[in-house]
Short mmCIF file of C-alpha atoms in Angstrom, two decimals:
data_model
loop_
_atom_site.label_atom_id
_atom_site.label_comp_id
_atom_site.label_asym_id
_atom_site.label_seq_id
_atom_site.Cartn_x
_atom_site.Cartn_y
_atom_site.Cartn_z
CA MET P 1 -105.97 -8.21 18.17
CA SER P 2 -104.19 -7.81 14.80
CA ARG P 3 -100.70 -8.68 14.10
CA PRO P 4 -98.08 -5.78 13.76
CA ALA P 5 -96.06 -4.74 10.87
CA LEU P 6 -92.27 -5.92 10.61
CA MET P 7 -89.70 -3.05 10.39
CA THR P 8 -88.23 -2.56 7.40
CA LYS P 9 -83.91 -2.02 7.09
CA MET P 10 -84.56 1.90 6.13
CA ASP P 11 -86.96 2.07 9.23
CA LEU P 12 -83.59 0.70 11.21
CA LYS P 13 -81.40 2.89 9.67
CA ALA P 14 -83.76 5.51 9.91
CA ALA P 15 -84.46 4.25 14.18
CA ILE P 16 -80.35 4.35 14.63
CA ALA P 17 -79.62 7.91 12.86
CA ALA P 18 -82.65 9.43 14.77
CA TRP P 19 -81.11 7.63 17.85
CA VAL P 20 -77.62 8.84 17.48
CA ALA P 21 -78.87 12.76 16.93
CA GLU P 22 -80.36 12.30 20.32
CA ARG P 23 -76.93 11.15 21.90
CA GLY P 24 -74.54 13.38 20.26
CA PRO P 25 -71.34 11.67 18.88
CA PRO P 26 -69.56 9.15 21.60
CA GLN P 27 -66.35 10.00 23.05
CA SER P 28 -63.18 9.25 22.27
CA SER P 29 -63.33 6.43 25.22
CA PRO P 30 -66.78 5.09 25.50
CA ALA P 31 -67.57 3.06 28.00
CA SER P 32 -68.14 -0.73 28.04
CA PRO P 33 -71.35 -1.60 26.11
CA PRO P 34 -74.43 -1.67 28.51
CA ARG P 35 -75.02 -4.92 30.29
CA LEU P 36 -78.47 -6.49 30.54
CA THR P 37 -79.66 -7.01 33.97
CA SER P 38 -81.42 -10.33 34.96
CA GLY P 39 -84.99 -8.41 35.46
CA SER P 40 -84.60 -6.74 32.42
CA PRO P 41 -87.02 -8.15 29.64
CA LEU P 42 -84.17 -8.41 27.40
CA GLY P 43 -82.20 -10.31 29.72
CA PRO P 44 -81.17 -14.16 29.83
CA THR P 45 -84.68 -14.80 31.42
CA SER P 46 -87.25 -15.60 28.51
CA VAL P 47 -90.79 -13.90 28.17
CA GLY P 48 -93.43 -15.43 30.45
CA ARG P 49 -90.71 -17.36 32.44
CA THR P 50 -89.98 -16.25 36.43
CA PRO P 51 -86.78 -14.26 36.80
CA ARG P 52 -83.84 -15.76 39.09
CA ASN P 53 -83.77 -12.94 41.65
CA SER P 54 -87.44 -12.10 41.53
CA PRO P 55 -89.47 -13.12 44.58
CA PRO P 56 -91.79 -16.48 44.02
CA GLY P 57 -95.03 -15.90 42.47
CA SER P 58 -94.19 -13.09 40.35
CA ALA P 59 -94.43 -13.48 36.83
CA ALA P 60 -92.22 -11.55 33.77
CA PRO P 61 -94.32 -8.38 32.38
CA ALA P 62 -96.29 -8.62 29.15
CA VAL P 63 -94.67 -7.48 25.99
CA GLY P 64 -95.82 -4.16 24.43
CA THR P 65 -98.11 -3.36 27.74
CA ALA P 66 -97.14 -0.31 29.51
CA ALA P 67 -95.66 -2.19 32.58
CA TYR P 68 -93.22 -3.28 30.45
CA GLN P 69 -92.38 0.34 29.14
CA ARG P 70 -91.99 1.56 32.54
CA GLN P 71 -89.65 -1.32 33.42
CA LEU P 72 -87.46 -1.03 30.38
CA SER P 73 -87.08 2.78 31.28
CA ALA P 74 -86.24 2.49 34.94
CA SER P 75 -83.77 -0.84 34.53
CA ASP P 76 -81.90 0.64 31.52
CA PRO P 77 -82.21 4.12 30.90
CA GLY P 78 -79.16 4.22 28.39
CA ALA P 79 -80.37 1.42 26.07
CA LEU P 80 -79.14 1.55 22.69
CA ILE P 81 -82.67 1.53 21.21
CA PRO P 82 -85.82 2.84 21.51
CA ALA P 83 -88.44 1.57 23.38
CA PRO P 84 -90.93 -0.80 21.92
CA GLN P 85 -93.72 1.41 21.27
CA SER P 86 -91.50 3.85 19.21
CA LEU P 87 -90.83 1.01 16.83
CA PHE P 88 -93.60 -1.10 16.66
CA SER P 89 -97.32 -0.67 16.81
CA PRO P 90 -98.80 0.38 20.14
CA VAL P 91 -101.15 -2.76 19.46
CA PRO P 92 -99.58 -5.39 22.11
CA ALA P 93 -98.26 -8.41 20.74
CA SER P 94 -97.94 -12.06 21.86
CA ALA P 95 -93.80 -13.67 23.05
CA ALA P 96 -94.39 -15.44 19.71
CA THR P 97 -94.34 -12.50 17.35
CA LEU P 98 -91.81 -10.64 19.35
CA ARG P 99 -89.33 -13.66 18.73
CA VAL P 100 -90.29 -13.78 14.89
CA GLU P 101 -90.01 -9.97 14.82
CA ALA P 102 -86.76 -9.90 16.51
CA ALA P 103 -85.45 -12.37 14.37
CA ALA P 104 -86.18 -10.64 11.56
CA LEU P 105 -84.59 -7.49 13.14
CA SER P 106 -81.40 -9.40 13.68
CA ALA P 107 -81.22 -10.95 9.97
CA SER P 108 -81.67 -7.60 8.27
CA SER P 109 -79.37 -5.75 10.21
CA SER P 110 -76.35 -8.83 10.28
CA GLU P 111 -75.66 -7.33 6.79
CA PRO P 112 -74.46 -4.17 6.93
CA LEU P 113 -72.79 -5.23 10.03
CA ARG P 114 -70.72 -7.63 7.90
CA ALA P 115 -69.84 -4.86 5.32
CA ALA P 116 -69.11 -2.49 7.83
CA GLY P 117 -66.55 -5.27 9.47
CA SER P 118 -65.53 -6.09 6.10
CA ALA P 119 -64.73 -2.58 4.86
CA LEU P 120 -62.75 -2.18 8.51
CA SER P 121 -61.02 -5.17 7.98
CA ALA P 122 -59.84 -3.84 4.27
CA LEU P 123 -59.68 -0.59 5.93
CA ILE P 124 -56.96 -1.82 8.37
CA ALA P 125 -55.19 -3.86 6.16
CA GLN P 126 -54.51 -1.34 3.81
CA ALA P 127 -53.45 0.73 6.60
CA THR P 128 -50.78 -2.32 7.53
CA ALA P 129 -50.03 -2.60 4.39
CA ALA P 130 -49.17 1.14 3.63
CA ALA P 131 -46.78 1.04 7.27
CA HIS P 132 -44.98 -1.97 6.08
CA ASP P 133 -44.28 -0.14 2.83
CA HIS P 134 -43.43 2.98 4.35
CA GLU P 135 -40.92 0.34 6.73
CA ARG P 136 -39.88 -0.52 3.26
CA ALA P 137 -38.95 2.64 2.06
CA LEU P 138 -36.98 3.78 5.33
CA THR P 139 -34.76 0.71 5.37
CA ALA P 140 -34.35 1.32 1.72
CA THR P 141 -32.96 4.63 2.10
CA SER P 142 -31.00 3.90 5.41
CA GLU P 143 -29.27 1.38 3.32
CA ALA P 144 -28.86 4.26 0.34
CA ALA P 145 -27.62 6.01 3.43
CA LEU P 146 -25.35 3.83 4.31
CA GLY P 147 -23.82 2.94 0.68
CA TRP P 148 -22.91 6.75 0.48
CA GLN P 149 -21.42 6.93 3.40
CA GLY P 150 -19.56 3.57 2.61
CA ARG P 151 -18.35 5.34 -0.24
CA ALA P 152 -17.54 8.45 1.48
CA MET P 153 -15.29 5.92 3.25
CA SER P 154 -13.60 4.49 0.47
CA ALA P 155 -12.51 7.92 -0.75
CA GLU P 156 -10.93 8.77 2.06
CA SER P 157 -9.26 5.44 2.14
CA GLU P 158 -8.11 6.23 -1.43
CA ALA P 159 -7.33 9.80 -0.20
CA VAL P 160 -4.77 8.25 2.67
CA ALA P 161 -3.36 5.79 0.19
CA LEU P 162 -2.43 8.32 -2.21
CA THR P 163 -0.85 10.60 0.90
CA THR P 164 0.97 7.17 1.23
CA ALA P 165 2.17 6.61 -2.25
CA GLN P 166 3.31 10.57 -2.03
CA ARG P 167 5.60 9.56 1.60
CA ALA P 168 6.88 6.44 -0.08
CA LEU P 169 7.94 8.62 -3.32
CA HIS P 170 9.51 11.38 -0.99
CA ALA P 171 11.03 8.32 0.85
CA GLU P 172 12.66 7.04 -2.49
CA LEU P 173 14.06 10.74 -3.50
CA ALA P 174 15.55 10.72 0.19
CA ALA P 175 17.38 7.47 -0.86
CA SER P 176 18.40 8.63 -4.14
CA GLU P 177 19.59 11.54 -2.58
CA ARG P 178 21.48 9.75 -0.17
CA GLU P 179 23.15 7.53 -2.95
CA LYS P 180 24.14 10.43 -4.78
CA ASN P 181 25.91 12.04 -1.48
CA ALA P 182 27.80 8.59 -1.05
CA ALA P 183 28.63 8.70 -4.97
CA ARG P 184 30.36 12.18 -4.09
CA SER P 185 32.02 10.98 -0.83
CA ARG P 186 33.54 7.99 -3.28
CA VAL P 187 34.58 10.65 -6.02
CA GLU P 188 36.03 12.65 -3.54
CA VAL P 189 38.35 9.73 -1.96
CA LEU P 190 39.10 8.82 -5.66
CA GLU P 191 39.96 12.53 -6.02
CA GLN P 192 41.86 12.36 -2.84
CA ARG P 193 43.65 8.95 -3.53
CA VAL P 194 45.12 10.51 -6.94
CA ILE P 195 46.34 13.39 -5.29
CA SER P 196 48.12 11.37 -3.29
CA LEU P 197 49.63 8.91 -5.77
CA GLU P 198 50.64 12.17 -7.54
CA HIS P 199 52.38 13.24 -4.69
CA GLU P 200 54.10 9.69 -4.44
CA ARG P 201 55.13 9.99 -7.71
CA ALA P 202 56.76 13.51 -7.31
CA VAL P 203 58.55 11.93 -4.49
CA GLN P 204 59.65 8.93 -6.56
CA ALA P 205 60.71 11.52 -9.32
CA LEU P 206 63.16 13.29 -6.81
CA ARG P 207 64.34 10.24 -5.63
CA GLU P 208 65.12 8.81 -8.90
CA ARG P 209 66.87 12.59 -9.58
CA GLU P 210 68.73 12.12 -6.56
CA ALA P 211 69.74 8.90 -7.90
CA GLU P 212 70.59 9.78 -11.10
CA GLY P 213 72.70 12.55 -9.45
CA ARG P 214 74.46 10.19 -7.05
CA ALA P 215 75.15 7.91 -10.51
CA LEU P 216 76.55 10.75 -12.05
CA GLU P 217 78.75 11.88 -9.18
CA LEU P 218 80.01 8.46 -8.71
CA GLN P 219 80.74 8.61 -13.06
CA ALA P 220 82.43 11.55 -12.02
CA GLN P 221 84.24 9.90 -8.71
CA ILE P 222 85.59 6.75 -11.45
CA ALA P 223 86.27 9.27 -14.32
CA ALA P 224 88.44 11.13 -11.56
CA LYS P 225 90.07 8.08 -10.69
CA ALA P 226 90.29 6.56 -14.38
CA THR P 227 91.59 10.32 -15.16
CA GLU P 228 94.29 9.64 -11.88
CA LEU P 229 95.46 6.12 -13.17
CA ARG P 230 96.23 7.46 -16.51
CA SER P 231 98.00 9.89 -15.02
CA SER P 232 99.98 7.77 -12.62
CA GLN P 233 100.51 5.38 -15.74
CA GLN P 234 101.58 8.28 -17.96
CA ALA P 235 103.76 9.40 -15.29
CA HIS P 236 105.24 5.66 -14.76
CA MET P 237 105.83 5.51 -18.24
CA HIS P 238 107.41 8.63 -18.38
CA GLU P 239 109.63 7.52 -15.33
CA HIS P 240 110.17 4.33 -17.32
CA GLN P 241 111.28 6.51 -20.12
CA GLN P 242 113.49 8.22 -17.98
CA ARG P 243 115.24 5.32 -16.56
CA ILE P 244 115.73 3.77 -20.22
CA ALA P 245 116.90 7.08 -21.10
CA SER P 246 119.00 7.20 -18.16
CA GLU P 247 119.89 3.46 -19.09
CA GLU P 248 120.68 4.17 -22.25
CA GLU P 249 122.83 6.98 -21.09
CA LEU P 250 124.25 4.83 -18.35
CA SER P 251 124.90 2.72 -20.99
CA ARG P 252 126.76 5.57 -23.30
CA ALA P 253 128.34 6.54 -20.13
CA ARG P 254 129.21 3.14 -19.19
CA ALA P 255 131.00 2.68 -22.90
CA HIS P 256 132.96 5.98 -22.37
CA ALA P 257 133.87 5.08 -19.05
CA HIS P 258 134.80 1.53 -20.43
CA ALA P 259 136.58 3.04 -22.97
CA GLN P 260 137.97 5.89 -21.26
CA LEU P 261 138.56 4.61 -17.84
CA GLU P 262 139.73 0.98 -18.03
CA SER P 263 141.45 2.02 -14.86
CA GLN P 264 138.35 2.26 -12.56
CA ALA P 265 136.99 -0.91 -13.62
CA HIS P 266 136.66 -2.20 -9.70
CA GLU P 267 134.71 1.15 -9.64
CA GLN P 268 132.60 0.72 -12.75
CA VAL P 269 131.87 -3.31 -11.37
CA GLN P 270 130.57 -1.67 -7.66
CA PHE P 271 128.94 1.07 -9.59
CA ARG P 272 127.26 -1.23 -11.91
CA ARG P 273 126.54 -3.39 -8.72
CA GLN P 274 124.98 -0.55 -6.95
CA LEU P 275 123.18 0.95 -10.54
CA ASP P 276 121.57 -2.94 -10.63
CA GLU P 277 120.60 -2.78 -6.86
CA GLU P 278 119.31 0.89 -7.38
CA ARG P 279 117.50 -0.57 -10.63
CA GLU P 280 115.95 -3.67 -9.02
CA ALA P 281 114.99 -1.58 -6.09
CA SER P 282 113.46 0.86 -7.94
CA ALA P 283 111.85 -1.96 -10.48
CA GLN P 284 110.81 -3.27 -7.25
CA ALA P 285 109.18 -0.23 -5.82
CA VAL P 286 107.74 0.34 -9.14
CA ARG P 287 106.33 -2.85 -9.61
CA GLU P 288 105.09 -2.49 -5.73
CA ALA P 289 103.49 0.79 -6.31
CA ASN P 290 101.92 -0.24 -9.40
CA ALA P 291 100.51 -3.24 -7.48
CA ARG P 292 99.40 -1.26 -4.65
CA PHE P 293 97.93 1.25 -7.09
CA GLN P 294 96.17 -1.74 -9.17
CA ALA P 295 95.17 -3.39 -6.00
CA GLU P 296 93.76 0.30 -4.75
CA LEU P 297 92.37 0.69 -8.43
CA ASP P 298 90.48 -2.57 -8.17
CA MET P 299 89.54 -2.39 -4.76
CA THR P 300 88.31 1.24 -5.81
CA ARG P 301 86.98 -0.32 -9.41
CA GLN P 302 84.97 -3.24 -7.10
CA GLU P 303 83.51 -0.60 -4.85
CA LEU P 304 82.64 1.60 -7.73
CA THR P 305 81.13 -1.22 -9.58
CA ARG P 306 79.16 -2.29 -6.21
CA GLN P 307 77.95 1.20 -6.05
CA LEU P 308 77.11 1.19 -9.01
CA ASN P 309 75.48 -1.57 -9.44
CA ASP P 310 73.66 -0.77 -6.18
CA GLU P 311 72.40 2.37 -7.46
CA ARG P 312 71.55 0.88 -10.57
CA ALA P 313 69.27 -1.80 -8.74
CA SER P 314 67.92 1.26 -6.90
CA VAL P 315 67.15 2.98 -9.97
CA ALA P 316 65.61 0.19 -11.54
CA GLN P 317 63.59 -0.99 -8.44
CA LEU P 318 62.46 3.14 -8.48
CA ARG P 319 62.08 2.60 -12.30
CA ASN P 320 59.97 -0.46 -11.75
CA GLU P 321 58.12 1.34 -8.91
CA LEU P 322 57.81 4.35 -10.90
CA ARG P 323 56.26 2.38 -13.87
CA ALA P 324 53.98 0.80 -11.72
CA ALA P 325 53.07 4.05 -10.16
CA ARG P 326 52.14 5.53 -13.47
CA LEU P 327 50.81 1.99 -14.35
CA ASP P 328 48.52 2.29 -11.22
CA LEU P 329 48.19 6.19 -11.92
CA GLU P 330 46.86 5.54 -15.57
CA SER P 331 44.43 2.63 -14.24
CA THR P 332 43.46 5.50 -11.70
CA ARG P 333 43.06 7.64 -13.94
CA ASN P 334 40.75 5.38 -16.20
CA LEU P 335 39.07 3.94 -13.18
CA ARG P 336 37.99 7.66 -12.23
CA ALA P 337 37.26 8.62 -15.64
CA ARG P 338 35.15 5.63 -16.04
CA GLU P 339 33.89 5.99 -12.45
CA ARG P 340 32.89 9.53 -13.50
CA ALA P 341 31.20 8.70 -16.31
CA GLU P 342 29.54 5.62 -15.39
CA TYR P 343 28.43 8.50 -12.20
CA ASP P 344 27.55 11.48 -14.74
CA ALA P 345 25.16 8.60 -16.71
CA ALA P 346 23.65 6.82 -13.26
CA ALA P 347 23.36 10.86 -12.07
CA GLN P 348 21.66 11.92 -15.90
CA HIS P 349 19.67 8.63 -15.14
CA ALA P 350 18.74 9.33 -11.64
CA ALA P 351 17.57 13.00 -12.04
CA GLU P 352 15.49 11.71 -15.65
CA LEU P 353 13.98 8.98 -13.81
CA GLN P 354 13.82 11.50 -10.47
CA ARG P 355 12.04 14.38 -12.85
CA ALA P 356 10.03 11.22 -14.67
CA ALA P 357 8.71 9.78 -11.68
CA VAL P 358 8.06 12.99 -9.84
CA ALA P 359 6.56 14.43 -13.20
CA ARG P 360 3.81 11.47 -13.44
CA MET P 361 3.79 11.40 -9.57
CA GLU P 362 2.72 14.85 -9.48
CA SER P 363 0.16 14.36 -12.28
CA LYS P 364 -1.11 11.09 -10.68
CA MET P 365 -1.98 12.94 -7.29
CA ALA P 366 -3.05 16.06 -8.88
CA ALA P 367 -5.14 13.98 -11.25
CA ALA P 368 -6.15 11.41 -8.33
CA ALA P 369 -6.38 14.50 -5.76
CA SER P 370 -9.08 16.37 -8.06
CA GLN P 371 -10.90 12.99 -8.92
CA ALA P 372 -10.54 12.61 -5.30
CA ALA P 373 -11.75 16.04 -4.49
CA LEU P 374 -14.26 15.69 -7.08
CA GLN P 375 -15.63 12.19 -6.05
CA LEU P 376 -16.05 13.66 -2.43
CA GLU P 377 -17.42 16.45 -3.34
CA ARG P 378 -19.87 14.37 -5.78
CA ALA P 379 -20.40 11.97 -2.55
CA ARG P 380 -20.87 14.80 -0.17
CA LYS P 381 -23.66 16.50 -2.46
CA GLU P 382 -25.33 13.07 -3.04
CA LEU P 383 -25.30 12.13 0.58
CA ALA P 384 -26.76 15.28 1.51
CA ASP P 385 -29.19 14.96 -1.52
CA GLU P 386 -30.16 11.18 0.19
CA ARG P 387 -29.98 12.75 3.72
CA ALA P 388 -32.39 15.29 2.94
CA LEU P 389 -34.32 13.22 0.35
CA THR P 390 -34.51 10.38 3.42
CA GLN P 391 -35.15 13.09 6.00
CA GLU P 392 -38.45 13.78 3.68
CA ILE P 393 -39.03 10.39 3.15
CA VAL P 394 -39.15 9.80 6.63
CA THR P 395 -41.26 12.70 7.82
CA GLU P 396 -43.60 12.03 4.88
CA ALA P 397 -43.70 8.18 6.32
CA LYS P 398 -44.21 8.92 9.52
CA GLN P 399 -46.36 11.66 8.61
CA GLU P 400 -48.69 8.75 6.45
CA ALA P 401 -48.08 6.29 9.59
CA ALA P 402 -49.72 8.65 11.72
CA ALA P 403 -52.29 9.20 9.44
CA ALA P 404 -52.63 5.36 8.83
CA MET P 405 -52.60 5.19 12.61
CA ALA P 406 -55.39 7.91 13.14
CA GLN P 407 -57.09 6.38 10.42
CA THR P 408 -56.95 3.15 11.85
CA LEU P 409 -58.22 4.29 15.27
CA GLU P 410 -60.94 6.17 13.69
CA ALA P 411 -62.18 2.87 11.98
CA ARG P 412 -61.58 0.91 15.44
CA GLU P 413 -63.72 3.38 16.97
CA ASP P 414 -66.40 3.35 14.52
CA ALA P 415 -66.53 -0.33 14.22
CA LEU P 416 -66.46 -0.21 18.35
CA ARG P 417 -68.97 2.62 17.85
CA TRP P 418 -71.18 0.51 15.45
CA GLN P 419 -70.84 -3.08 17.35
CA ARG P 420 -72.18 -1.34 20.59
CA ALA P 421 -74.84 0.34 18.19
CA MET P 422 -75.34 -3.28 17.19
CA THR P 423 -74.97 -5.10 20.29
CA PRO P 424 -78.97 -4.94 21.51
CA ASN P 425 -79.75 -5.92 17.92
CA SER P 426 -77.49 -8.65 18.57
CA THR P 427 -79.28 -9.26 21.96
CA ILE P 428 -82.53 -9.39 20.26
CA SER P 429 -81.55 -12.15 17.78
CA GLY P 430 -80.36 -14.04 20.42
CA LEU P 431 -83.85 -13.84 22.33
#
């Protein structure tokens, strides 16, 4: 018998394409690869050996015969390759020839399987790398979104800080207002004190005028007493002059009487005695009156002097008090003027500082508020843009990941199909 010709690679591909066209496309969940039974010619039993489950005495059918074709079609109707008579020449071949042909077929079909496996591995690696890239892009987008969220939170914290600074400024303004009110109250107290000092000064002036009036009255009384004393002295002098005149007249009368009335000597002596007694009595009375008047005058003078000294001391004390009050009033006025000047300067300085601080703070607050509003609006816009971009990137990444997964699944299904399709060839090469 002539030896059959070996199948080439193109013939094998054409046969597989014809078989796929006859069977149709595989399902999404293909069944497990067909198992070769122990009674099939491609099973674990070799050609010419007795199968394990066959009765003793039965031999394996001859390869390439009609019995072999019937057994192949009956035992495995879903085989992945057509019957041997469709691939080889109908001329029957021996077992050694069939092994050689199967080895050649396995060697010729292993190269496209390796290429398909390497292509499938490369496709799976590309899909995995694309999925990792999309995951990294999603992570970067999430980090950017968190960064913009942090910027928005920092802008809000700056706005809160500006609000706190505004509250502190209002508190400082309230404190300055309270200090201003306290200064006003101190000025009012000083004004009341000045009014009371002026009232005391008026009272002291009234007392001084009353003391001066009493001093004038005492001086008038002293002048009246002095006038009375002078009048009494004048009366005494007039009386003394009258007495001297009377004595002269008496002497003249005595001489005339002595000259004329020598006879009346006893009467004249008696009259002289009486006259001396009267003169002594009158002199004694005058001396007593003068002593009494002098004592009364001394007592009155001492009393008036004492009263005058007391009044002078009281007047001096009042003058000292008035001088002290004037000095106190002057110092109070100076202090009031100085405090008023200091208060006016402090109030003006505080008002200028307050106006400057308010203007500066208002400008700062306005600038900060506008800047914060612009930054917040910019951050919101950028955050919205980032969110939209992130959403688009996430959507695209999900779509690409889904497409990659679908491609991976399709590649895996294709690989499984090729593997299932090439399983009989690997079995033949094992044979």
